[in-house]
Coordinates of C-alpha atoms in Angstrom, one line a residue:
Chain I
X1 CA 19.2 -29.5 -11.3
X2 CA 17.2 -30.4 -14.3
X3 CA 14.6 -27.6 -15.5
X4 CA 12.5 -26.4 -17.9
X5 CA 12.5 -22.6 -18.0
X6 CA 11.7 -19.6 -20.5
X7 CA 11.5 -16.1 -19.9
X8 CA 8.0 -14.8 -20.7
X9 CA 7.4 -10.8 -20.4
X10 CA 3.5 -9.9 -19.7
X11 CA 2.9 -6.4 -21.7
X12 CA 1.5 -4.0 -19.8
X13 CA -2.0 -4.2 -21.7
X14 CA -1.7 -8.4 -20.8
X15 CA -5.1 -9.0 -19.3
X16 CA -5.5 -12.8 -18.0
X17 CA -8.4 -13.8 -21.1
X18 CA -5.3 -13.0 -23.5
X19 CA -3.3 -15.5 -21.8
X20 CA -5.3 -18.7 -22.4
X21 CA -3.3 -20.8 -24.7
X22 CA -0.5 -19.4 -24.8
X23 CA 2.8 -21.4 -24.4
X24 CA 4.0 -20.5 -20.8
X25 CA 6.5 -22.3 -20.2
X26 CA 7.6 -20.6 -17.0
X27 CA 7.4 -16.8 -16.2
X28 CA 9.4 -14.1 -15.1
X29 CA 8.5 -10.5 -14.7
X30 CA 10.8 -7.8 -16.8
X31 CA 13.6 -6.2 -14.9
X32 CA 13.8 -3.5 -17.6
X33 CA 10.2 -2.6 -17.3
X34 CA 9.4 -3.3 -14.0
X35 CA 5.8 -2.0 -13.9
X36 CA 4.0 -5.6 -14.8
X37 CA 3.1 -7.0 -11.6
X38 CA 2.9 -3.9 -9.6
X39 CA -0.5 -2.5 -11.3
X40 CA -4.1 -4.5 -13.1
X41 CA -4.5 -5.4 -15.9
X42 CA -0.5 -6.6 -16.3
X43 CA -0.6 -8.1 -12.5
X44 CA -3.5 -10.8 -13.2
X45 CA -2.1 -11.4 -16.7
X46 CA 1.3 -12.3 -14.7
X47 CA -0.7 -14.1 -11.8
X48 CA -2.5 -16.2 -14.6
X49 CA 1.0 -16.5 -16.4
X50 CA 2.3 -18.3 -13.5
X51 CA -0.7 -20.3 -12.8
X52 CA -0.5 -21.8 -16.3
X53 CA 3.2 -22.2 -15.4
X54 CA 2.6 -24.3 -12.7
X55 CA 0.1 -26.7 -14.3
X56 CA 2.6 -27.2 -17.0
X57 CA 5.1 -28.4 -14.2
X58 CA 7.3 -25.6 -14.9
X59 CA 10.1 -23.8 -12.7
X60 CA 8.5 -20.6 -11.7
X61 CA 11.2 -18.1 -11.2
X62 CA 10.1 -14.3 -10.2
X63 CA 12.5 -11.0 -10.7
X64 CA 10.8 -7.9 -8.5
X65 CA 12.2 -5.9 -10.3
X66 CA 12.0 -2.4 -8.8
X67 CA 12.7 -1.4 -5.1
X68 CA 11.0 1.7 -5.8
X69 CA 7.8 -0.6 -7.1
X70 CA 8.1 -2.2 -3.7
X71 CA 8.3 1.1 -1.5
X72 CA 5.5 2.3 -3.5
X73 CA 3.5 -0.9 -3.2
X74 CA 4.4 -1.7 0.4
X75 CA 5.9 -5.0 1.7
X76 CA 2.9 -6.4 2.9
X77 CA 1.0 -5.7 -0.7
X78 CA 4.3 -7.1 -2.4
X79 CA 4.7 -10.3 -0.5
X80 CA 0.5 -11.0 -0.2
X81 CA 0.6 -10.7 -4.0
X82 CA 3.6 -13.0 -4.8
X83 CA 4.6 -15.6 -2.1
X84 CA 1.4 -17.4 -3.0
X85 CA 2.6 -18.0 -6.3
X86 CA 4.2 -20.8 -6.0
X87 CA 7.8 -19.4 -7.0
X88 CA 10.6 -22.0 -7.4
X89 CA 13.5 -19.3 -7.8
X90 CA 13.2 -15.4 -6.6
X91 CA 15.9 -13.1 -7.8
X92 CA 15.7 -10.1 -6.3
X93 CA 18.7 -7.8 -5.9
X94 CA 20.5 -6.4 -2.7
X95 CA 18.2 -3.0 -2.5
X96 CA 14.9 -5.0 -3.5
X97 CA 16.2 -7.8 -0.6
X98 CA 16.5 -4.9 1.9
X99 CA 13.1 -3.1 1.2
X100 CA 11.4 -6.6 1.5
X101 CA 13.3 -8.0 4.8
X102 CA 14.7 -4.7 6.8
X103 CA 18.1 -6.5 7.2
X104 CA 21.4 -5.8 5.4
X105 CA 23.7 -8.1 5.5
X106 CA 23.3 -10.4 2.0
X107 CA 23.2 -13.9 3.7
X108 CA 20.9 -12.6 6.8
X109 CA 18.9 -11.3 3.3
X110 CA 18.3 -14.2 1.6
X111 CA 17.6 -16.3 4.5
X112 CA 15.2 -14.0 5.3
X113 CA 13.6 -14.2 1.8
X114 CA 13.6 -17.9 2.0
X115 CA 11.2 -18.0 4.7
X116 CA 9.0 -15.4 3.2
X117 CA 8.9 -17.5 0.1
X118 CA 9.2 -21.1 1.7
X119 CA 10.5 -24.0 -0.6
X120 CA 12.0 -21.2 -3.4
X121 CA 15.5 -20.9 -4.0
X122 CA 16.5 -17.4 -3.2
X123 CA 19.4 -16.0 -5.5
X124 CA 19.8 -12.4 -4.1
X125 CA 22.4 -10.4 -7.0
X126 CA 25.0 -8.4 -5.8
X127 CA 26.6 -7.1 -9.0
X128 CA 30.2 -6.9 -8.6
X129 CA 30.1 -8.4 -5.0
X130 CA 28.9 -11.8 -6.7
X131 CA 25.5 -13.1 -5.2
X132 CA 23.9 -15.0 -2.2
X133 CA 21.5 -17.5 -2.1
X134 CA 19.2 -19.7 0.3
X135 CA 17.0 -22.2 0.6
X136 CA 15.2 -23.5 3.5
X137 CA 16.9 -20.8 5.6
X138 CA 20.6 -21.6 5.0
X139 CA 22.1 -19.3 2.4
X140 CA 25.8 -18.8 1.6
X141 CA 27.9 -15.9 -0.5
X142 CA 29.1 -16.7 -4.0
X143 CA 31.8 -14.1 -4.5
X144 CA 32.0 -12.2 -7.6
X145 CA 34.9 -11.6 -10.4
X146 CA 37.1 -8.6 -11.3
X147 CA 36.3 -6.4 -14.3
X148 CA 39.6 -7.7 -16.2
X149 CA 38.2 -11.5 -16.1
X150 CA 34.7 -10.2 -17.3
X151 CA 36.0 -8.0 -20.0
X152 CA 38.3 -11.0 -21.0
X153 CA 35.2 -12.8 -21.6
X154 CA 33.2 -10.1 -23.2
X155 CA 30.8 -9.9 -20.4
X156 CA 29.9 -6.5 -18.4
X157 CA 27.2 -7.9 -17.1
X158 CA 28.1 -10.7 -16.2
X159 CA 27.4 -10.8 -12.5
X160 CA 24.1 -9.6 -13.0
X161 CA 22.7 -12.4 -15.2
X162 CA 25.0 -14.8 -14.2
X163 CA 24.8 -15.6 -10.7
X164 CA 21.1 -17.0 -10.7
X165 CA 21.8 -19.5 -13.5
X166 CA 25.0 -20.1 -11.2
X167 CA 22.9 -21.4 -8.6
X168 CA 20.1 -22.9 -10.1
X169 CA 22.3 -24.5 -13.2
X170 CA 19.7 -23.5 -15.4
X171 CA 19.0 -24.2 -19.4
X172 CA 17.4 -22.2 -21.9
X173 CA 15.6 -24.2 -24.5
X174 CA 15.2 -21.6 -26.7
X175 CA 18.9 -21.7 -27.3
X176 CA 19.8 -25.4 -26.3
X177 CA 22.7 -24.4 -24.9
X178 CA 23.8 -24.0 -20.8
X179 CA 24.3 -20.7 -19.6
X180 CA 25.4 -22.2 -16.9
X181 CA 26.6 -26.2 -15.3
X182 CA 25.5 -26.8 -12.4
X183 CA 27.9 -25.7 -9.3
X184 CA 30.3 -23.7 -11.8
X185 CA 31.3 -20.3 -9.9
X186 CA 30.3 -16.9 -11.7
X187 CA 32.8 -16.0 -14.5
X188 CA 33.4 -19.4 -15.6
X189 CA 34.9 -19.3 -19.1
X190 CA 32.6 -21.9 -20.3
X191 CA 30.2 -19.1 -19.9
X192 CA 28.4 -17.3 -22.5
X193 CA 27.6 -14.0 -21.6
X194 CA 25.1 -11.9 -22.8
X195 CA 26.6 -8.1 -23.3
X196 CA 25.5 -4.9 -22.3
X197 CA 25.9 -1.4 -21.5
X198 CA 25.9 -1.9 -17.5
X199 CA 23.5 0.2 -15.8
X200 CA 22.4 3.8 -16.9
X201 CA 23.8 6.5 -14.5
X202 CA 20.4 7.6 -12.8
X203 CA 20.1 4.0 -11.9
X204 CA 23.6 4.1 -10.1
X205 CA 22.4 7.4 -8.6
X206 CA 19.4 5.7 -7.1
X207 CA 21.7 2.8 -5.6
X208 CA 23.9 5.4 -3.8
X209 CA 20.3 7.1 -2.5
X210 CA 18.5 4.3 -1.6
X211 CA 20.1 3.5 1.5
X212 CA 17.3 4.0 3.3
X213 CA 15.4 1.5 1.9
X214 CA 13.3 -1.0 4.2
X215 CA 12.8 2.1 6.7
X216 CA 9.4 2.6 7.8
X217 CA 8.1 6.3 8.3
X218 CA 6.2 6.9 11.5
X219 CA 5.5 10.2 10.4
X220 CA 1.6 11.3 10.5
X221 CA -1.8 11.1 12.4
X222 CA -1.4 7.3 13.4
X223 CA 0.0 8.0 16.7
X224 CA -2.0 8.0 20.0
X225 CA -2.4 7.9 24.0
X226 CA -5.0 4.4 22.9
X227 CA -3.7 3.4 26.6
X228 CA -4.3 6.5 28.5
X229 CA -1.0 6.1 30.1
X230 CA 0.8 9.2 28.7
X231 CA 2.7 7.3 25.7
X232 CA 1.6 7.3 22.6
X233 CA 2.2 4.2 20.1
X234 CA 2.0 3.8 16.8
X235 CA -1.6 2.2 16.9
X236 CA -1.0 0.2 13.5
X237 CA 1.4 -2.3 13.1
X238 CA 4.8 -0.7 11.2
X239 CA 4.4 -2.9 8.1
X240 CA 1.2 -1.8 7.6
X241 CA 1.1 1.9 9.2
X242 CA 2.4 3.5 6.1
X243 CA 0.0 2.4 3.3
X244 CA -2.7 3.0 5.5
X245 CA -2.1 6.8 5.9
X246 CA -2.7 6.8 1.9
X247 CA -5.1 5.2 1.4
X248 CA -7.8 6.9 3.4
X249 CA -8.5 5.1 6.2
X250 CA -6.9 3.9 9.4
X251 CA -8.2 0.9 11.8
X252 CA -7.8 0.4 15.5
X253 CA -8.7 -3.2 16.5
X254 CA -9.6 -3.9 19.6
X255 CA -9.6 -0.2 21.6
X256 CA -13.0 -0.8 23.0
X257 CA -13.6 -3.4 25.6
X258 CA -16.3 -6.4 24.7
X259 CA -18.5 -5.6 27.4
X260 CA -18.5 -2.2 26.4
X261 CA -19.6 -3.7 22.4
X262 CA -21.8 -6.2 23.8
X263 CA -24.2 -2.8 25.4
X264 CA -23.5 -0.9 22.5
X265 CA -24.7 -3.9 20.0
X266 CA -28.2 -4.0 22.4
X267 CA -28.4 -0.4 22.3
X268 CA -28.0 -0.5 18.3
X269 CA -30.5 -2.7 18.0
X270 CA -32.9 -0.8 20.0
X271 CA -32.3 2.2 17.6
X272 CA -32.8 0.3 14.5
X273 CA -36.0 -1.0 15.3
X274 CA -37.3 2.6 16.0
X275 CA -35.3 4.1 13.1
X276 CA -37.2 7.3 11.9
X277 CA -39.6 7.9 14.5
X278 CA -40.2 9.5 17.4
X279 CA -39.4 7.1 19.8
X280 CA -35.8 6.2 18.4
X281 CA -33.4 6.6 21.7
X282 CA -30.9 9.8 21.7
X283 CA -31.6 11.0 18.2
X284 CA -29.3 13.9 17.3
X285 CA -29.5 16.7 14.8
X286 CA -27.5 17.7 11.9
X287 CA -24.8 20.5 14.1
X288 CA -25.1 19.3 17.7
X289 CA -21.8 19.1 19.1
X290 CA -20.0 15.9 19.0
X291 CA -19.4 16.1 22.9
X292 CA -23.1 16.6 23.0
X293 CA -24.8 13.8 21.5
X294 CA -25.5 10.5 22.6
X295 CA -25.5 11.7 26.3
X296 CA -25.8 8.9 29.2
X297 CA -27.2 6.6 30.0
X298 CA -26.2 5.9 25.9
X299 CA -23.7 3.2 25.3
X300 CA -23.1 3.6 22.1
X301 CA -21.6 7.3 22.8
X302 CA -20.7 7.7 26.2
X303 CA -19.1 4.6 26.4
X304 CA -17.9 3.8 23.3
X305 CA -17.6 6.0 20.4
X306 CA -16.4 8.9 23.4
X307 CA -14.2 6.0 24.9
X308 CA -10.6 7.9 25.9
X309 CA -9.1 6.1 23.3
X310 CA -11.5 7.0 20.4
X311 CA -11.9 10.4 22.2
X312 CA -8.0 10.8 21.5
X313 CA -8.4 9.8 17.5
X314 CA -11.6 11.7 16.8
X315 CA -9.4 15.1 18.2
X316 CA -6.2 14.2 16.4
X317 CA -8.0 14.7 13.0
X318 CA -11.2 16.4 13.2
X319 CA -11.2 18.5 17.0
X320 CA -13.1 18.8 20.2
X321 CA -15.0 21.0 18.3
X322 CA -16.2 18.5 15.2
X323 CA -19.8 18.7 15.0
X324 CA -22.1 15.5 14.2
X325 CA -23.1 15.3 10.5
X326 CA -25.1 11.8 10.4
X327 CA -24.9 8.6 11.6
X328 CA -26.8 4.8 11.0
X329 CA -26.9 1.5 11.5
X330 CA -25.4 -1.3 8.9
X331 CA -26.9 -4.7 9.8
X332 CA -27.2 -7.6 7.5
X333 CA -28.6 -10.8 9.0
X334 CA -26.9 -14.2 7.7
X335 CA -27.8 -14.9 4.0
X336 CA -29.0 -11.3 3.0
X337 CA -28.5 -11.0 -0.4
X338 CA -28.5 -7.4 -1.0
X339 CA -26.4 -4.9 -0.7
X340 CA -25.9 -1.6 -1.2
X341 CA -23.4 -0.7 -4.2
X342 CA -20.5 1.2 -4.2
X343 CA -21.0 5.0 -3.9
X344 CA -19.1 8.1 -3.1
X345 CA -20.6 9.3 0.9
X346 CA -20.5 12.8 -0.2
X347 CA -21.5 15.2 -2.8
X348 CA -18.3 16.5 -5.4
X349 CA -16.2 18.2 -2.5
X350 CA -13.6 20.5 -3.6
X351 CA -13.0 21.5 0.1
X352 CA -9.1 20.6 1.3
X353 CA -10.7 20.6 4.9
X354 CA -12.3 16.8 5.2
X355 CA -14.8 15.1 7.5
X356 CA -14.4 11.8 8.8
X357 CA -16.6 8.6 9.2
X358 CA -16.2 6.5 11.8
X359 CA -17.0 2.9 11.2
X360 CA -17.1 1.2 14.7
X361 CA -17.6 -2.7 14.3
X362 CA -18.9 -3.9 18.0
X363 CA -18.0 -8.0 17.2
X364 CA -15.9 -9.9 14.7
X365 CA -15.7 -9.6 11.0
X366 CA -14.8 -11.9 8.7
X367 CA -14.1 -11.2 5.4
X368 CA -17.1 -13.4 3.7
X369 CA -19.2 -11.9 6.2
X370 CA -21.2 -8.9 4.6
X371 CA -18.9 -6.3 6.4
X372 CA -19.2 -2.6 4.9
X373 CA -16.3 -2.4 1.8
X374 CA -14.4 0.6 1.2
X375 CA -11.7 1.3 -1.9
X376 CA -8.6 2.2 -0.6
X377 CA -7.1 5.2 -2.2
X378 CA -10.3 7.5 -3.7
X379 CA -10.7 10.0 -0.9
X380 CA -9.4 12.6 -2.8
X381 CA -10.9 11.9 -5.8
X382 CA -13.5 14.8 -6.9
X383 CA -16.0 12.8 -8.6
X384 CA -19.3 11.7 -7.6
X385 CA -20.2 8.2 -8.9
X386 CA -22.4 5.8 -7.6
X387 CA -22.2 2.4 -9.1
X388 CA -18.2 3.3 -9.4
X389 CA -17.6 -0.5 -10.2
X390 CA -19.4 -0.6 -13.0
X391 CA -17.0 1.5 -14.8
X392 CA -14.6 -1.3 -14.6
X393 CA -12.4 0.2 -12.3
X394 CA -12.3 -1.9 -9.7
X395 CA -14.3 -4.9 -8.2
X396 CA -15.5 -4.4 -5.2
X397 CA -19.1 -6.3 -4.2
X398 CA -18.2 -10.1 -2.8
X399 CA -21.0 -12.7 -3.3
X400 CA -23.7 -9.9 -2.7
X401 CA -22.1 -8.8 0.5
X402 CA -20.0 -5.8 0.6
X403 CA -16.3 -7.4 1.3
X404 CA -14.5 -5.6 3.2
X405 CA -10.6 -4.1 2.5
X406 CA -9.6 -6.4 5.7
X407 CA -10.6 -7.9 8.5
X408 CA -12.3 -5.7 11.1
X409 CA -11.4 -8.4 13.8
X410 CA -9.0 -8.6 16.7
X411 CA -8.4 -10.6 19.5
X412 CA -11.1 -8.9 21.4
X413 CA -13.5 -9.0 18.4
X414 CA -14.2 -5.7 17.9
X415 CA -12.6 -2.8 16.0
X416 CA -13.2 0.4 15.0
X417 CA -11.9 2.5 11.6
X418 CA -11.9 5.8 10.8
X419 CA -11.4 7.5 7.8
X420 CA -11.6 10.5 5.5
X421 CA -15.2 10.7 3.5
X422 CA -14.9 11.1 -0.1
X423 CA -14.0 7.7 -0.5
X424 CA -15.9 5.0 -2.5
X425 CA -17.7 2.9 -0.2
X426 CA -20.9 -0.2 0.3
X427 CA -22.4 -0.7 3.4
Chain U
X1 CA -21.8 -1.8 12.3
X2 CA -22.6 1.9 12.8
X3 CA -21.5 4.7 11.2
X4 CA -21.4 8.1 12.2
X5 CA -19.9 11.5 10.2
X6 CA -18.3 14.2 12.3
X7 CA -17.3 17.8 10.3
X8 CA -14.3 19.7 11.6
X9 CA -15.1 23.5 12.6
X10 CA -11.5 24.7 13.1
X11 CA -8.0 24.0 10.7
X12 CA -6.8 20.6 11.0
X13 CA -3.4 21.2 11.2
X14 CA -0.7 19.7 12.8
X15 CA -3.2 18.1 15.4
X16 CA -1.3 14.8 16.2
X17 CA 2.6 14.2 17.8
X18 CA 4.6 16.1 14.6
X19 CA 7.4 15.9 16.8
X20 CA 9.6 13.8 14.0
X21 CA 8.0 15.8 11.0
X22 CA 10.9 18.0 10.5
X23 CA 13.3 14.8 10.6
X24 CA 10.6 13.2 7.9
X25 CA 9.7 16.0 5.3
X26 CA 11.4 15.5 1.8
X27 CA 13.8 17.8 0.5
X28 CA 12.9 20.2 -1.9
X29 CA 14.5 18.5 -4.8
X30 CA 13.2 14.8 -3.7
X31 CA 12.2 13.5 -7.4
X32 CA 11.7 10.0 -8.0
X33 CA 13.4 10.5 -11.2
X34 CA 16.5 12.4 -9.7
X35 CA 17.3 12.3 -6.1
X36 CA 14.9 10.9 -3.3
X37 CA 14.6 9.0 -0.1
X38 CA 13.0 6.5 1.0
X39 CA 12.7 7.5 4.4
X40 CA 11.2 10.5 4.2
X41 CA 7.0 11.1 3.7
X42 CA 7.4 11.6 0.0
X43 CA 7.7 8.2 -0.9
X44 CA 4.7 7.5 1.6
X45 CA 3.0 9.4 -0.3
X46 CA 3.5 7.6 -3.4
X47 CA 1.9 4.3 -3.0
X48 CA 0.1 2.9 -6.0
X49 CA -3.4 1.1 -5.1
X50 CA -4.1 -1.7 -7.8
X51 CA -7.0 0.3 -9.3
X52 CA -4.6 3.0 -10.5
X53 CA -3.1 3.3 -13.8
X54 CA -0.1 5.7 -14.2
X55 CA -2.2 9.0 -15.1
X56 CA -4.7 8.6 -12.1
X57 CA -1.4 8.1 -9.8
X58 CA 0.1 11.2 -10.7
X59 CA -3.4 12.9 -10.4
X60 CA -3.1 11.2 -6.5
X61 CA 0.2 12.5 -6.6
X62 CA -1.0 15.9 -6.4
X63 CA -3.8 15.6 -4.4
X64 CA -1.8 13.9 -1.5
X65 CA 0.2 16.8 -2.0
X66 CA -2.4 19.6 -1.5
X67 CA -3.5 17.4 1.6
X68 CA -0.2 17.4 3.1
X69 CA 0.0 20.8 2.9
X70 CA -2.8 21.6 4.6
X71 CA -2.3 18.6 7.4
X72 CA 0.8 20.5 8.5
X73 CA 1.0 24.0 7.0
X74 CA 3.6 23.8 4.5
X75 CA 2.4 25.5 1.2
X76 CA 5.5 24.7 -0.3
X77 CA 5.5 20.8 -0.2
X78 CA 5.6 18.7 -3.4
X79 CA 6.0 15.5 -4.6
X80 CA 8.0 14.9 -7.4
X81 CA 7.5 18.7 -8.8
X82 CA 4.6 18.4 -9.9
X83 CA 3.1 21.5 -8.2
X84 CA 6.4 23.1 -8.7
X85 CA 7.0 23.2 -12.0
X86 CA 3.8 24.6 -12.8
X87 CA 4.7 28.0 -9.9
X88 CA 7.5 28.2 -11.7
X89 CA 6.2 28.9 -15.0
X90 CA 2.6 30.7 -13.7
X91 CA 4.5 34.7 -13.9
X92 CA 5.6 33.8 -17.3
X93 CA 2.4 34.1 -19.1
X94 CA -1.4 33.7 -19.2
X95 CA -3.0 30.8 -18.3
X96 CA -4.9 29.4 -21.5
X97 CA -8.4 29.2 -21.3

C-alpha cells in the first residue's frame, strides 16, 4: 500500500483561518491530548485539517483518542462529526471500539466500525493482545508478541504504535524510512520502535473501570405510558436518550395524531389573526390552571397539548398542578427573512425549581425551514443575554431562519418538545 | 409552532419511573480523574456541548449537579467533587469576602 502520510497535531487554540496554507499532508488527532476534536475552536481547525488533507490526495487517518471524550460527547455526536470526514484509516483502541459499537468481541468491533466509517481501514489496538482490523466488513485478529521479544527490540510500546502501520504498511516521510513493510506481523525485527514509558497507572486504572463502556443509562424523566397501555418506553431512541437529558430539552415525534394537528393548525391560525384582542378564541390568564385552559371545543388543548400522552409528560416534570405562564404562536410564511435572535425566555433565575416550555410542532420541519432554534446545554446558565450569539459563543441563526437543533419531523409529521426554560432560544 | 410555558407549584421530585435510580446513581467517590463508571448518571451528566470550553463545563458540572439533587432528593450527589470538596473545607474557616 503506497501512501503519503504525516502526523499533524491541531493545538487547542487552532481555529480553521490559521490553517490556510499550511502543509497538511494528512491529519491525525493527538492521542496524548485528546481534547482537539471533541470541543470549537480545535474541532473546525481539525475538520479544516482534514479537508485540506483530502484535496491534497492524502491518506486521512483519525485516532479518537479518548473513550471518556466519546462518553462525554455521545456516539451519535462522535460519529456525525467524524465519519463524514472522509477517513482512509481509523485507529481507535478496544475501549474507544466498544463505546462507539456496543459489542465486545475485537473482530465483531472492527467490523462494526467499518460500516460506521465505510471505505476506511479499521485497525482497532489491542495492546498486548495484538490488534484487529477491517475493511468492508471483513476484519481478522493480528496476534500480539510477548514482553521478552519487545524488550529484545527495545520496544514497550510496541503493540501500541505498531499494529496500525502493520496493517496499513505505512511510511513516514519525515524520516524516509518504513516503520513498517507491508504484511510484516507486529514485532518484526526489521522494526524500529519508538520507546516509551507504557501507560501511566491512572490510565490502567481507567481500563480495569471502564468495563462499562458503550452502556446506555435509562435513568431519568424520559420514560412514559406515550401508548396508554400501562408500559412505559423510553420515548427517545437509546443512542440519543442520554445527551438529550443534558442538554435541556427532550422531543417526542409523532405522539399526536395528524388529524388531531391538522384542527389544531386551523385553530392556530384563528388565534393568530385575532392576537391581542378581544375576540382571540380561549384566551387564558397568567395562573389559570393548566387543566383549566383551552377548555372544549379547543383543539389545540383539549385535544392536543392535554392528549394522554402529553398529559403523561407535562405531569412527569412539572405536575397536575402546573399553572399556565404564557403561550404564542411562531409562524413564518415561506421566504420570511426575519427572525427573531437568540435570547434567554426568562429573566436571571436563580430558582432550582424550573418551568418548562412546550414547543408542539403540528406538521413537518425541516431543518432549512425557519423552525424555532434552541442551544443545547444553557438552561442552567444564570445569565440573561439576548443577542447571546454575538458574543461569539456560538452560531445559531441559519440563512435568517432560526435553524433548529434537529429535525422536529417524524413519520407522522408532527412532533412535539419540551424542555426546561432558561435556555437560549429564536423563534 | 406554538409555544406555551407551564410553572410548577409543588417539588418536582422524583416524579417519573426512578425505579432503576438506585441501580444508576454514582458512588460517592466516582471522579473522572480516579475511579468512575460509565454506566452510572455521572457520566450522563458530563457531556460537553460544542459551545463549551473547559471552565464553562465544569461550571455545567455543578449546575447539573444542584439539579440532580433536587430532581430526586439527594443533597449529597456530586460529580467529580466539585461540591464536595468545598463541604469539606466550609467548618474550617471563613468564607472570604
Amino acid at each position: 500500500m503506497n501512501v503519503r502520510w504525516c502526523r499533524a497535531t491541531v493545538p487547542t487554540s487552532s481555529s480553521p483561518s490559521e490553517l490556510r496554507g499550511r502543509p497538511f499532508a494528512a491529519l491525525a488527532t493527538s492521542t496524548s491530548r485528546p481534547g482537539r476534536f471533541f470541543t470549537d475552536p480545535p474541532r473546525s481547525a481539525a475538520r479544516a485539517a482534514a479537508e485540506i488533507a483530502r484535496d491534497g490526495s492524502a491518506t486521512l487517518s483519525l485516532d479518537p483518542g479518548s473513550f471518556q471524550m466519546i462518553g462525554e460527547m455521545g456516539v451519535d455526536h462522535f460519529l456525525a462529526v467524524t465519519t463524514d470526514l472522509g477517513v482512509d484509516i481509523f485507529l481507535p483502541n478496544k475501549e474507544e471500539g466498544e463505546a462507539l459499537t456496543g459489542e465486545t468481541d475485537p473482530e465483531s468491533i472492527a467490523a462494526a466500525l467499518s460500516e460506521r466509517f465505510a471505505g476506511a481501514m479499521i485497525v482497532l489496538k489491542l495492546d498486548a493482545d495484538g490488534g484487529a482490523g477491517a475493511r468492508d466488513g471483513l476484519a481478522t485478529h493480528v496476534a500480539g508478541v510477548g514482553p521478552e521479544r519487545r524488550r529484545r527490540h527495545g520496544c514497550r510500546r510496541l503493540v501500541r504504535r505498531g499494529v496500525p502501520g502493520a496493517l496499513a504498511g505505512r511510511r513516514r516521510p519525515d524520516r524516509g524510512r518504513p516503520l513498517r513493510e507491508p504484511g510484516v506481523g507486529v514485532g518484526h525485527p526489521a522494526h524500529r520502535c519508538p520507546t516509551g514509558a507504557g501507560p501511566p497507572p491512572a490510565r490502567r486504572a481507567r481500563r480495569r473501570l471502564s468495563r462499562g463502556a458503550g452502556r446506555r443509562s435509562t435513568i431519568g424523566p424520559n420514560r412514559w405510558d406515550v401508548r396508554g397501555d400501562g408500559h412505559e418506553r423510553v420515548v427517545d431512541d437509546r443512542r440519543d436518550g442520554d445527551l438529550r437529558r443534558t442538554r435541556g430539552f427532550l422531543e417526542f415525534p409523532g405522539v399526536i395524531p395528524d388529524d388531531l394537528s391538522a384542527a389544531a393548525t386551523d385553530e392556530l391560525h384563528a388565534i393568530m389573526s385575532t392576537w391581542g384582542s378581544a375576540n382571540r378564541p380561549f384566551a387564558p390568564s397568567s395562573g389559570d390552571g393548566w387543566d383549566e385552559i383551552y377548555p372544549e371545543p379547543s383543539a389545540v388543548e383539549k385535544r392536543s397539548l392535554r392528549h394522554p400522552s402529553v398529559r403523561r409528560i407535562v405531569d412527569s416534570l412539572v405536575g397536575p398542578e402546573a399553572v399556565f405562564d404564557h403561550d404564542f404562536v411562531h409562524f413564518k410564511p415561506a421566504g420570511d427573512p426575519g427572525f427573531q435572535p437568540l435570547h434567554a425566555d426568562a429573566i436571571i433565575d436563580p430558582n432550582t425549581a424550573f418551568d418548562i416550555q412546550i414547543f408542539y410542532f403540528p406538521h413537518e420541519v425541516h431543518p432549512d425551514g425557519g423552525g424555532t432554534g434552541f442551544v443545547p446545554g444553557t438552561h442552567l446558565r444564570r445569565v440573561h443575554e439576548t443577542r447571546w450569539a454575538d458574543t461569539g459563543t456560538c452560531a445559531a441563526s441559519d440563512a435568517g431562519q432560526g435553524r433548529p437543533v434537529r429535525s422536529w419531523s417524524s413519520t407522522t409529521g408532527c412532533g412535539t418538545a419540551v424542555w426546561r426554560t432558561r435556555g437560549r432560544s429564536i423563534g | 409552532m406554538y409555544k406555551i410555558r407551564l410553572n410548577p407549584t409543588r417539588p418536582q421530585v422524583r416524579r417519573w419511573d426512578t425505579s432503576d435510580l438506585e441501580q444508576r446513581q454514582s458512588a460517592s467517590n466516582d471522579h473522572i480523574f480516579a475511579t468512575f463508571d460509565l454506566a452510572k448518571i455521572g457520566m450522563t451528566l458530563r457531556h460537553r456541548e460544542d459551545w463549551m470550553g473547559e471552565q464553562d463545563h465544569r461550571l455545567e458540572l455543578v449546575a447539573r449537579a444542584d439539579l440532580w439533587r433536587y430532581l430526586t432528593g439527594d443533597t449529597e450527589f456530586d460529580i467529580d467533587w466539585y461540591h464536595s470538596r468545598l463541604a469539606r473545607r466550609a467548618p474550617l474557616g471563613e468564607v472570604a469576602s
